[in-house]
Short mmCIF file of C-alpha atoms in Angstrom, two decimals:
data_model
loop_
_atom_site.label_atom_id
_atom_site.label_comp_id
_atom_site.label_asym_id
_atom_site.label_seq_id
_atom_site.Cartn_x
_atom_site.Cartn_y
_atom_site.Cartn_z
CA UNK A 263 89.70 140.63 98.86
CA UNK A 264 93.26 141.98 98.81
CA UNK A 265 93.98 139.49 101.62
CA UNK A 266 94.12 136.73 99.05
CA UNK A 267 96.59 138.61 96.88
CA UNK A 268 99.82 137.08 98.31
CA UNK A 269 98.41 133.57 97.85
CA UNK A 270 97.29 134.43 94.34
CA UNK A 271 100.78 135.67 93.44
CA UNK A 272 102.38 132.55 94.93
CA UNK A 273 100.06 130.17 93.11
CA UNK A 274 100.52 132.02 89.84
CA UNK A 275 104.32 132.33 90.03
CA UNK A 276 105.31 129.10 91.78
CA UNK A 277 102.60 126.69 90.67
CA UNK A 278 100.62 127.60 87.56
CA UNK A 279 103.38 129.27 85.56
CA UNK A 280 105.94 126.47 86.22
CA UNK A 281 103.33 123.81 85.41
CA UNK A 282 102.61 125.70 82.20
CA UNK A 283 106.34 125.78 81.44
CA UNK A 284 106.57 121.99 81.95
CA UNK A 285 103.58 121.40 79.68
CA UNK A 286 105.01 123.65 76.94
CA UNK A 287 108.51 122.15 77.22
CA UNK A 288 107.05 118.65 76.90
CA UNK A 289 105.30 119.65 73.66
CA UNK A 290 107.94 121.87 72.03
CA UNK A 291 110.56 120.74 69.55
CA UNK A 292 113.74 122.50 68.36
CA UNK A 293 112.39 125.21 66.07
CA UNK A 294 109.34 125.85 68.22
CA UNK A 295 106.72 123.62 66.63
CA UNK A 296 104.36 121.73 68.91
CA UNK A 297 103.82 118.00 68.83
CA UNK A 298 102.59 115.18 71.05
CA UNK A 299 105.43 113.00 69.82
CA UNK A 300 107.15 112.72 73.23
CA UNK A 301 103.92 111.47 74.79
CA UNK A 302 103.55 108.91 72.00
CA UNK A 303 107.19 107.87 72.53
CA UNK A 304 106.81 107.44 76.29
CA UNK A 305 103.51 105.58 76.02
CA UNK A 306 104.94 103.09 73.52
CA UNK A 307 108.28 102.62 75.28
CA UNK A 308 108.50 99.25 77.03
CA UNK A 309 110.67 100.54 79.89
CA UNK A 310 108.39 103.44 80.75
CA UNK A 311 105.25 101.31 80.48
CA UNK A 312 106.94 98.87 82.86
CA UNK A 313 107.59 101.72 85.29
CA UNK A 314 103.97 102.78 85.13
CA UNK A 315 102.91 99.17 85.68
CA UNK A 316 105.22 98.69 88.68
CA UNK A 317 104.13 102.02 90.16
CA UNK A 318 100.46 101.07 89.71
CA UNK A 319 100.99 97.63 91.27
CA UNK A 320 102.78 99.11 94.28
CA UNK A 321 100.11 101.78 94.70
CA UNK A 322 97.16 99.38 94.40
CA UNK A 323 98.63 96.58 96.54
CA UNK A 324 99.81 98.90 99.33
CA UNK A 325 96.43 100.63 99.32
CA UNK A 326 94.43 97.38 99.47
CA UNK A 327 96.56 95.97 102.31
CA UNK A 328 96.44 99.26 104.22
CA UNK A 329 92.63 99.37 103.94
CA UNK A 330 92.24 95.72 104.95
CA UNK A 331 94.37 96.37 108.03
CA UNK A 332 93.14 99.84 108.96
CA UNK A 333 89.35 99.56 108.62
CA UNK A 334 89.11 96.97 111.45
CA UNK A 335 91.82 98.85 113.38
CA UNK A 336 89.91 102.13 113.11
CA UNK A 337 86.73 100.38 114.23
CA UNK A 338 88.53 99.07 117.30
CA UNK A 339 90.03 102.47 118.15
CA UNK A 340 86.63 104.12 117.86
CA UNK A 341 84.77 101.53 119.92
CA UNK A 342 87.23 101.29 122.81
CA UNK A 343 88.14 104.98 123.17
CA UNK A 344 90.23 104.60 126.29
CA UNK A 345 93.62 106.07 127.11
CA UNK A 346 95.45 103.17 125.52
CA UNK A 347 93.60 103.36 122.23
CA UNK A 348 94.26 107.11 122.06
CA UNK A 349 97.97 106.36 122.44
CA UNK A 350 97.71 103.68 119.76
CA UNK A 351 96.08 106.20 117.44
CA UNK A 352 98.88 108.68 118.10
CA UNK A 353 101.47 105.97 117.38
CA UNK A 354 99.84 105.24 114.04
CA UNK A 355 100.23 108.86 112.93
CA UNK A 356 104.02 108.86 113.48
CA UNK A 357 104.85 107.73 109.91
CA UNK A 358 103.11 110.90 108.64
CA UNK A 359 105.94 113.03 109.97
CA UNK A 360 108.66 110.94 108.36
CA UNK A 361 109.96 111.78 104.89
CA UNK A 362 109.97 109.00 102.30
CA UNK A 363 113.75 108.57 102.49
CA UNK A 364 113.59 107.73 106.20
CA UNK A 365 110.84 105.18 105.48
CA UNK A 366 113.05 103.71 102.78
CA UNK A 367 115.89 103.53 105.31
CA UNK A 368 113.64 101.68 107.77
CA UNK A 369 113.18 99.00 105.10
CA UNK A 370 116.96 98.84 104.54
CA UNK A 371 117.51 98.65 108.31
CA UNK A 372 115.13 95.70 108.60
CA UNK A 373 115.65 93.86 105.32
CA UNK A 374 118.88 95.22 103.80
CA UNK A 375 122.01 93.15 103.21
CA UNK A 376 123.07 93.66 106.83
CA UNK A 377 119.56 94.41 108.07
CA UNK A 378 118.07 93.32 111.37
CA UNK A 379 116.16 90.36 109.90
CA UNK A 380 119.05 88.80 107.89
CA UNK A 381 121.61 89.35 110.68
CA UNK A 382 119.30 87.90 113.34
CA UNK A 383 118.35 85.01 111.06
CA UNK A 384 122.00 84.13 110.56
CA UNK A 385 122.58 84.10 114.32
CA UNK A 386 119.50 82.05 115.11
CA UNK A 387 119.17 79.72 112.13
CA UNK A 388 122.70 79.75 110.79
CA UNK A 389 121.78 81.11 107.38
CA UNK A 390 120.58 84.61 106.59
CA UNK A 391 117.31 85.22 104.81
CA UNK A 392 114.94 88.14 104.48
CA UNK A 393 117.26 90.33 102.40
CA UNK A 394 114.37 91.77 100.45
CA UNK A 395 114.88 95.53 100.87
CA UNK A 396 115.70 96.09 97.22
CA UNK A 397 113.01 93.79 95.83
CA UNK A 398 109.40 94.49 94.95
CA UNK A 399 108.39 93.24 98.41
CA UNK A 400 110.77 95.70 100.05
CA UNK A 401 109.24 98.59 98.12
CA UNK A 402 105.76 97.32 98.96
CA UNK A 403 106.59 97.28 102.70
CA UNK A 404 107.82 100.88 102.47
CA UNK A 405 104.70 101.98 100.59
CA UNK A 406 102.48 100.17 103.09
CA UNK A 407 104.28 101.95 105.94
CA UNK A 408 103.41 105.41 104.67
CA UNK A 409 99.87 104.46 103.64
CA UNK A 410 98.77 103.01 107.02
CA UNK A 411 98.49 106.39 108.80
CA UNK A 412 96.81 107.96 105.78
CA UNK A 413 94.05 105.35 105.70
CA UNK A 414 93.65 105.42 109.50
CA UNK A 415 93.33 109.19 109.50
CA UNK A 416 90.56 109.25 106.89
CA UNK A 417 88.61 106.20 108.07
CA UNK A 418 88.79 106.88 111.83
CA UNK A 419 86.53 109.91 111.65
CA UNK A 420 83.88 108.04 109.68
CA UNK A 421 83.81 104.92 111.87
CA UNK A 422 81.74 106.78 114.46
CA UNK A 423 78.88 106.71 111.95
CA UNK A 424 78.69 102.91 111.87
CA UNK A 425 76.05 102.16 114.44
CA UNK A 426 77.26 99.70 117.09
CA UNK A 427 73.66 98.47 117.33
CA UNK A 428 73.71 97.33 113.70
CA UNK A 429 76.91 95.38 114.31
CA UNK A 430 75.65 93.85 117.55
CA UNK A 431 72.32 92.99 115.97
CA UNK A 432 74.02 91.29 113.05
CA UNK A 433 76.21 89.36 115.47
CA UNK A 434 73.23 88.31 117.56
CA UNK A 435 71.54 87.04 114.45
CA UNK A 436 74.47 84.73 113.94
CA UNK A 437 76.40 86.53 111.21
CA UNK A 438 80.08 85.59 111.31
CA UNK A 439 82.65 88.43 111.60
CA UNK A 440 83.54 88.34 107.88
CA UNK A 441 79.87 88.67 107.07
CA UNK A 442 79.49 91.60 109.44
CA UNK A 443 82.42 93.35 107.76
CA UNK A 444 81.12 92.65 104.26
CA UNK A 445 77.46 93.45 104.84
CA UNK A 446 77.40 96.07 107.58
CA UNK A 447 80.71 97.80 108.18
CA UNK A 448 82.21 98.17 104.71
CA UNK A 449 78.99 99.43 103.05
CA UNK A 450 78.58 102.05 105.78
CA UNK A 451 82.19 103.18 105.40
CA UNK A 452 82.33 103.11 101.60
CA UNK A 453 82.62 106.88 101.03
CA UNK A 454 85.49 107.25 103.48
CA UNK A 455 87.17 104.08 102.21
CA UNK A 456 87.03 105.62 98.73
CA UNK A 457 88.62 108.87 99.87
CA UNK A 458 91.22 106.96 101.89
CA UNK A 459 92.00 104.91 98.78
CA UNK A 460 92.26 108.08 96.69
CA UNK A 461 94.70 109.65 99.14
CA UNK A 462 96.72 106.49 99.52
CA UNK A 463 96.92 105.80 95.76
CA UNK A 464 97.86 109.38 94.89
CA UNK A 465 100.57 109.44 97.57
CA UNK A 466 101.98 106.14 96.34
CA UNK A 467 102.08 107.27 92.70
CA UNK A 468 103.94 110.43 93.63
CA UNK A 469 106.26 108.85 96.22
CA UNK A 470 109.86 109.67 95.39
CA UNK A 471 111.92 109.48 98.59
CA UNK A 472 111.00 105.91 99.54
CA UNK A 473 111.63 104.62 96.01
CA UNK A 474 114.90 106.58 95.65
CA UNK A 475 116.34 104.97 98.78
CA UNK A 476 115.31 101.46 97.66
CA UNK A 477 115.97 101.86 93.94
CA UNK A 478 118.34 99.09 92.96
CA UNK A 479 116.44 97.50 90.14
CA UNK A 480 112.77 98.36 90.37
CA UNK A 481 111.95 101.59 88.59
CA UNK A 482 108.94 103.70 89.48
CA UNK A 483 107.80 106.76 87.51
CA UNK A 484 109.13 109.44 89.94
CA UNK A 485 112.58 107.80 89.65
CA UNK A 486 112.35 107.89 85.86
CA UNK A 487 111.63 111.63 86.06
CA UNK A 488 114.64 112.17 88.29
CA UNK A 489 116.89 110.04 86.06
CA UNK A 490 115.72 111.79 82.88
CA UNK A 491 116.57 115.17 84.38
CA UNK A 492 119.74 114.56 86.40
CA UNK A 493 121.39 111.63 84.61
CA UNK A 494 120.27 111.80 80.97
CA UNK A 495 119.99 115.63 80.88
CA UNK A 496 116.69 115.43 79.03
CA UNK A 497 114.48 118.03 80.74
CA UNK A 498 111.82 117.67 78.03
CA UNK A 499 111.50 113.94 78.71
CA UNK A 500 111.33 114.60 82.46
CA UNK A 501 108.65 117.21 81.76
CA UNK A 502 106.60 114.74 79.68
CA UNK A 503 106.75 112.09 82.43
CA UNK A 504 105.89 114.71 85.08
CA UNK A 505 102.80 115.83 83.19
CA UNK A 506 101.65 112.22 82.81
CA UNK A 507 102.26 111.48 86.51
CA UNK A 508 100.49 114.65 87.67
CA UNK A 509 97.52 113.75 85.45
CA UNK A 510 97.39 110.27 87.03
CA UNK A 511 97.56 111.53 90.64
CA UNK A 512 95.04 114.33 90.10
CA UNK A 513 92.66 112.01 88.25
CA UNK A 514 92.85 109.49 91.12
CA UNK A 515 92.15 112.13 93.76
CA UNK A 516 89.20 113.58 91.86
CA UNK A 517 87.91 110.35 90.30
CA UNK A 518 88.14 107.88 93.18
CA UNK A 519 86.91 110.49 95.64
CA UNK A 520 83.85 111.12 93.43
CA UNK A 521 83.20 107.39 93.19
CA UNK A 522 82.67 107.26 96.93
CA UNK A 523 80.33 110.25 96.88
CA UNK A 524 78.18 108.81 94.12
CA UNK A 525 77.75 105.42 95.77
CA UNK A 526 76.29 106.97 98.85
CA UNK A 527 73.45 108.66 96.99
CA UNK B 18 69.38 87.25 103.35
CA UNK B 19 70.87 90.63 104.05
CA UNK B 20 71.55 91.30 107.68
CA UNK B 21 70.04 94.80 107.98
CA UNK B 22 66.71 93.53 106.55
CA UNK B 23 66.64 90.66 108.98
CA UNK B 24 67.13 93.08 111.85
CA UNK B 25 63.94 94.91 111.04
CA UNK B 26 61.70 91.88 110.70
CA UNK B 27 60.03 91.19 114.04
CA UNK B 28 60.05 87.39 113.73
CA UNK B 29 63.85 87.40 113.55
CA UNK B 30 63.93 88.73 117.08
CA UNK B 31 61.81 85.87 118.39
CA UNK B 32 64.04 83.11 117.08
CA UNK B 33 65.54 80.94 119.81
CA UNK B 34 69.06 82.14 118.93
CA UNK B 35 68.20 85.71 119.74
CA UNK B 36 66.39 84.72 122.90
CA UNK B 37 68.99 82.45 124.41
CA UNK B 38 72.27 84.10 123.35
CA UNK B 39 72.85 87.34 125.24
CA UNK B 40 74.47 90.22 123.36
CA UNK B 41 78.20 89.67 123.64
CA UNK B 42 80.10 92.42 125.42
CA UNK B 43 81.97 94.45 122.78
CA UNK B 44 85.45 93.38 123.84
CA UNK B 45 84.74 89.69 123.32
CA UNK B 46 82.94 90.27 120.05
CA UNK B 47 85.05 88.66 117.28
CA UNK B 48 84.38 91.69 115.06
CA UNK B 49 86.08 93.94 117.61
CA UNK B 50 88.69 91.24 118.28
CA UNK B 51 89.73 91.30 114.61
CA UNK B 52 89.92 95.07 114.96
CA UNK B 53 92.09 94.73 118.03
CA UNK B 54 94.52 92.40 116.26
CA UNK B 55 94.70 94.72 113.25
CA UNK B 56 95.18 97.79 115.43
CA UNK B 57 98.06 96.21 117.36
CA UNK B 58 99.61 94.97 114.13
CA UNK B 59 99.44 98.49 112.67
CA UNK B 60 100.94 99.98 115.84
CA UNK B 61 103.71 97.37 115.76
CA UNK B 62 104.53 98.16 112.11
CA UNK B 63 104.55 101.90 112.78
CA UNK B 64 106.68 101.78 115.94
CA UNK B 65 109.01 98.80 115.50
CA UNK B 66 111.57 100.55 113.26
CA UNK B 67 112.24 103.26 115.84
CA UNK B 68 113.76 101.10 118.65
CA UNK B 69 115.62 99.10 115.99
CA UNK B 70 117.22 102.26 114.56
CA UNK B 71 118.33 103.19 118.07
CA UNK B 72 119.68 99.67 118.70
CA UNK B 73 121.74 99.62 115.48
CA UNK B 74 123.01 103.16 116.10
CA UNK B 75 124.34 102.18 119.54
CA UNK B 76 125.93 98.85 118.53
CA UNK B 77 129.69 98.88 118.08
CA UNK B 78 129.79 96.32 115.28
CA UNK B 79 126.31 95.69 113.94
CA UNK B 80 127.16 92.90 111.46
CA UNK B 81 127.67 90.56 114.45
CA UNK B 82 124.22 91.29 115.88
CA UNK B 83 122.57 93.36 118.59
CA UNK B 84 125.15 95.26 120.68
CA UNK B 85 127.97 93.07 119.40
CA UNK B 86 131.22 94.50 120.72
CA UNK B 87 129.21 96.45 123.24
CA UNK B 88 127.10 99.55 123.55
CA UNK B 89 128.58 102.73 122.11
CA UNK B 90 127.70 106.37 121.60
CA UNK B 91 130.50 106.70 119.04
CA UNK B 92 128.22 106.40 116.00
CA UNK B 93 125.76 108.91 117.41
CA UNK B 94 128.48 111.50 117.87
CA UNK B 95 129.91 110.75 114.42
CA UNK B 96 126.41 110.90 112.90
CA UNK B 97 125.77 114.25 114.54
CA UNK B 98 129.09 115.54 113.22
CA UNK B 99 128.01 114.67 109.69
CA UNK B 100 124.58 116.27 109.82
CA UNK B 101 125.06 119.21 112.19
CA UNK B 102 125.89 121.65 109.39
CA UNK B 103 123.00 120.43 107.24
CA UNK B 104 120.66 120.66 110.21
CA UNK B 105 121.67 124.28 110.81
CA UNK B 106 121.07 125.12 107.16
CA UNK B 107 117.73 123.28 107.05
CA UNK B 108 116.59 125.03 110.21
CA UNK B 109 117.43 128.41 108.66
CA UNK B 110 115.46 127.49 105.55
CA UNK B 111 112.54 126.21 107.66
CA UNK B 112 112.30 129.42 109.71
CA UNK B 113 112.43 131.55 106.56
CA UNK B 114 109.78 129.36 104.96
CA UNK B 115 107.58 129.66 108.05
CA UNK B 116 107.72 133.49 108.00
CA UNK B 117 106.86 133.64 104.29
CA UNK B 118 104.10 131.03 104.78
CA UNK B 119 102.55 133.14 107.54
CA UNK B 120 102.64 136.27 105.39
CA UNK B 121 100.93 134.43 102.53
CA UNK B 122 98.79 131.94 104.43
CA UNK B 123 97.39 133.92 107.35
CA UNK B 124 95.53 136.52 105.22
CA UNK B 125 94.40 133.80 102.82
CA UNK B 126 93.07 131.64 105.68
CA UNK B 127 91.25 134.70 107.05
CA UNK B 128 89.62 135.24 103.68
CA UNK B 129 88.67 131.57 103.26
CA UNK B 130 87.22 131.37 106.76
CA UNK B 131 85.17 134.58 106.70
CA UNK B 132 84.24 135.74 103.21
CA UNK B 133 82.04 134.24 100.55
CA UNK B 134 83.32 135.00 97.10
CA UNK B 135 83.33 133.54 93.64
CA UNK B 136 86.08 131.01 93.17
CA UNK B 137 86.10 130.19 96.89
CA UNK B 138 85.92 126.46 96.22
CA UNK B 139 88.77 126.76 93.76
CA UNK B 140 90.78 128.67 96.36
CA UNK B 141 90.20 126.03 99.01
CA UNK B 142 91.19 123.33 96.50
CA UNK B 143 94.71 124.72 96.89
CA UNK B 144 94.91 122.91 100.21
CA UNK B 145 94.86 119.53 98.43
CA UNK B 146 97.47 120.61 95.86
CA UNK B 147 100.53 119.11 97.60
CA UNK B 148 99.01 115.64 97.33
CA UNK B 149 97.50 116.09 93.89
CA UNK B 150 100.79 117.06 92.25
CA UNK B 151 103.91 115.00 93.05
CA UNK B 152 106.74 116.99 94.64
CA UNK B 153 109.13 115.97 91.93
CA UNK B 154 106.86 117.53 89.27
CA UNK B 155 106.60 120.76 91.30
CA UNK B 156 110.38 120.87 91.62
CA UNK B 157 110.94 120.21 87.92
CA UNK B 158 108.57 123.06 87.06
CA UNK B 159 110.44 125.45 89.36
CA UNK B 160 113.91 124.51 88.13
CA UNK B 161 112.93 124.75 84.46
CA UNK B 162 111.19 128.10 85.01
CA UNK B 163 113.66 129.89 87.29
CA UNK B 164 117.08 128.22 86.81
CA UNK B 165 118.81 131.50 87.73
CA UNK B 166 117.37 131.45 91.26
CA UNK B 167 118.85 128.09 92.21
CA UNK B 168 122.43 129.06 93.20
CA UNK B 169 121.21 131.57 95.80
CA UNK B 170 119.09 128.92 97.54
CA UNK B 171 115.99 131.05 96.85
CA UNK B 172 114.49 128.34 94.70
CA UNK B 173 114.71 125.81 97.54
CA UNK B 174 112.87 128.25 99.82
CA UNK B 175 110.30 128.89 97.08
CA UNK B 176 109.73 125.14 96.64
CA UNK B 177 109.22 124.66 100.39
CA UNK B 178 106.86 127.64 100.55
CA UNK B 179 104.80 126.21 97.70
CA UNK B 180 104.67 122.80 99.37
CA UNK B 181 103.95 123.93 102.95
CA UNK B 182 101.63 126.97 102.61
CA UNK B 183 98.57 124.80 101.85
CA UNK B 184 99.12 122.95 105.15
CA UNK B 185 99.32 126.24 107.05
CA UNK B 186 96.11 127.47 105.41
CA UNK B 187 94.39 124.14 106.08
CA UNK B 188 95.30 124.37 109.79
CA UNK B 189 94.44 128.05 110.34
CA UNK B 190 91.19 128.27 108.34
CA UNK B 191 88.95 126.25 110.71
CA UNK B 192 90.34 128.12 113.74
CA UNK B 193 89.71 131.53 112.16
CA UNK B 194 86.19 130.48 111.15
CA UNK B 195 85.24 129.42 114.68
CA UNK B 196 81.89 131.16 115.52
CA UNK B 197 82.92 131.73 119.14
CA UNK B 198 85.96 133.70 118.00
CA UNK B 199 83.76 135.76 115.66
CA UNK B 200 81.45 136.61 118.60
CA UNK B 201 84.41 137.56 120.77
CA UNK B 202 85.66 139.88 118.05
CA UNK B 203 82.21 141.45 117.73
CA UNK B 204 82.26 142.16 121.45
CA UNK B 205 85.70 143.77 121.04
CA UNK B 206 84.33 145.89 118.18
CA UNK B 207 81.41 147.15 120.25
CA UNK B 208 83.85 148.01 123.05
CA UNK B 209 85.73 150.17 120.57
CA UNK B 210 88.86 148.09 120.10
CA UNK B 211 90.67 149.23 116.91
CA UNK B 212 91.42 146.65 114.17
CA UNK B 213 95.14 145.92 114.63
CA UNK B 214 94.81 145.93 118.41
CA UNK B 215 91.87 143.52 118.14
CA UNK B 216 93.91 141.21 115.93
CA UNK B 217 96.79 141.04 118.41
CA UNK B 218 94.82 140.91 121.66
CA UNK B 219 91.73 138.91 120.66
CA UNK B 220 92.22 136.96 117.43
CA UNK B 221 95.82 135.74 117.71
CA UNK B 222 95.55 134.56 121.36
CA UNK B 223 92.32 132.70 120.53
CA UNK B 224 93.88 130.72 117.70
CA UNK B 225 97.20 130.08 119.45
CA UNK B 226 96.75 126.29 119.42
CA UNK B 227 96.17 126.33 115.67
CA UNK B 228 99.11 128.71 115.21
CA UNK B 229 101.34 126.40 117.25
CA UNK B 230 100.17 123.40 115.25
CA UNK B 231 100.76 125.25 111.97
CA UNK B 232 104.23 126.31 113.12
CA UNK B 233 105.26 122.77 114.10
CA UNK B 234 103.75 121.42 110.90
CA UNK B 235 105.60 123.83 108.60
CA UNK B 236 108.92 123.47 110.45
CA UNK B 237 108.84 119.66 110.45
CA UNK B 238 107.60 119.42 106.85
CA UNK B 239 110.37 121.76 105.70
CA UNK B 240 113.05 119.98 107.78
CA UNK B 241 112.10 116.62 106.30
CA UNK B 242 111.29 117.72 102.75
CA UNK B 243 113.13 115.65 100.15
CA UNK B 244 110.96 115.28 97.03
CA UNK B 245 110.91 118.99 96.16
CA UNK B 246 114.40 119.69 97.55
CA UNK B 247 116.18 117.04 95.51
CA UNK B 248 116.21 119.18 92.32
CA UNK B 249 116.48 122.56 94.01
CA UNK B 250 119.31 122.45 96.54
CA UNK B 251 122.61 124.20 95.89
CA UNK B 252 125.84 122.20 95.71
CA UNK B 253 127.35 124.34 98.48
CA UNK B 254 124.78 123.75 101.19
CA UNK B 255 122.68 120.62 101.28
CA UNK B 256 119.47 120.39 103.26
CA UNK B 257 119.32 117.71 105.96
CA UNK B 258 117.24 115.10 104.07
CA UNK B 259 119.57 115.27 101.04
CA UNK B 260 122.53 114.55 103.34
CA UNK B 261 120.59 111.73 105.03
CA UNK B 262 119.83 110.27 101.61
CA UNK B 263 123.47 110.24 100.51
CA UNK B 264 124.31 108.67 103.87
CA UNK B 265 121.77 105.90 103.23
CA UNK B 266 123.30 105.16 99.86
CA UNK B 267 126.98 105.26 100.90
CA UNK B 268 127.57 105.05 104.67
CA UNK B 269 127.74 101.94 106.82
CA UNK B 270 124.48 101.04 108.52
CA UNK B 271 125.51 102.21 112.01
CA UNK B 272 126.27 105.77 110.88
CA UNK B 273 123.16 105.97 108.72
CA UNK B 274 121.12 104.77 111.71
CA UNK B 275 122.81 107.30 114.01
CA UNK B 276 122.02 110.24 111.69
CA UNK B 277 118.44 108.98 111.48
CA UNK B 278 118.18 108.86 115.29
CA UNK B 279 119.03 112.58 115.39
CA UNK B 280 116.45 113.30 112.74
CA UNK B 281 113.80 111.29 114.63
CA UNK B 282 114.61 113.21 117.83
CA UNK B 283 113.85 116.45 115.98
CA UNK B 284 110.67 115.29 114.29
CA UNK B 285 108.84 112.57 116.24
CA UNK B 286 108.20 114.47 119.52
CA UNK B 287 106.93 117.38 117.42
CA UNK B 288 104.62 114.99 115.56
CA UNK B 289 103.21 113.66 118.82
CA UNK B 290 102.57 117.21 120.09
CA UNK B 291 100.90 117.95 116.77
CA UNK B 292 98.61 114.93 117.05
CA UNK B 293 97.63 115.94 120.59
CA UNK B 294 97.13 119.59 119.57
CA UNK B 295 94.52 118.85 116.97
CA UNK B 296 95.44 116.13 114.58
CA UNK B 297 98.12 115.31 112.09
CA UNK B 298 98.17 116.42 108.48
CA UNK B 299 99.06 114.44 105.41
CA UNK B 300 102.12 115.23 103.31
CA UNK B 301 104.02 113.40 100.59
CA UNK B 302 106.09 110.25 100.89
#
């Protein structure tokens, strides 16, 4: 049992104790009395509610698009299984190794003021368009980029369980492709789609690097935490927002994951 | 009519449609075709930025378009000049983090793979911690709890250890639990091999692929870590991603692209090796 001791010490000193400190700091006021007032303040503040709304929209939209793209893609990779599709699968995992800031830079490189799309558009069409790096769309593209490999990774393993016979039979009976996806493939993959969604949503809610690189206007919660701590020098406010964000991400991972498990019973 | 029900009814099979239309080969099946389009689209999205970064980094004057003013390696050498010091520092941090991770994670993975004990599920839940709790919240907790450790750089190392150890444990645990390895060790025991000798000559060589994967994983995660590092770095020495970030905010696009090329050279080949050695792992964004 002593083998687990180093891990226990690490978790206690670097995780549990600091999380406890954040929780206490978020609840403590000057003379040491405890109150939920900061939580009430944050949850009634228009700016912070807007941040939570924008973060939720980015997380949900990027997750939905990633699932719509990656479920068919995973099915294809699993059913072809040749050298090429193995290479394609490896290519799709590349974004996993890139930190959020690099993903944010990719969006700037493509859609920034002097990005590839605007510069090329000016040369070809005479006027530049596509400068959307610092808009909601730009953020969404960045979030989609890091969610694609996450969804692929989770769904790919489960696709093997969808019986090719069921798909072929449905096709033979005249079901159109949309129907096959809706009635055969998606129901069979529901548990793994749920856990992919949980992973993708939680990652998006916690994403800091991508948002920091693209943050000229749209605020997401991790940026608010950073601003509260480094710009406004309000560690207690940063602590309150951190607790709320950690509750959201943990609840998504546990809750959405469970949802998938229950549906299969 | 639900399709699976229809499949099981015998009269559905005798309909003229089923008799006259042969089963389409999978590649021409529109269901797989949609999959093929989606898969190529996903590959395109994932790969496209990489050649574009290289193109911008090697263009003399990017505002005028691809390779306007000619091809140049000037930006790449300038980009390297800006990040070389940060890279050296980050590599030092990463190696330190790896050693601490191994000291903490190897015994813990051993325990998780081979012993049943109360709280085992709770202990294995630690491997999902880096996704469950945003890096910025972890970093805030560390900086508010141990502000005195920040100037020495110890807090940055601590943050990276906290973030990466779960990945190391998650990679080593299945390898250490492999029944074939357990059998091999039993054989070594019956042949009288003493514990430490057995560990070094039987166990470690058997899990070398997992150890390699864990090493690459921890080094690349630490090299690219930004979310935890942002609050914890010291003003004197900045880790590589923090320098990249300030470059993205202030530098001209060519230099930012050039620094990124160097970063990609360090990380992407390692990621491909990792995928081939047993699958990628999921970190934060």
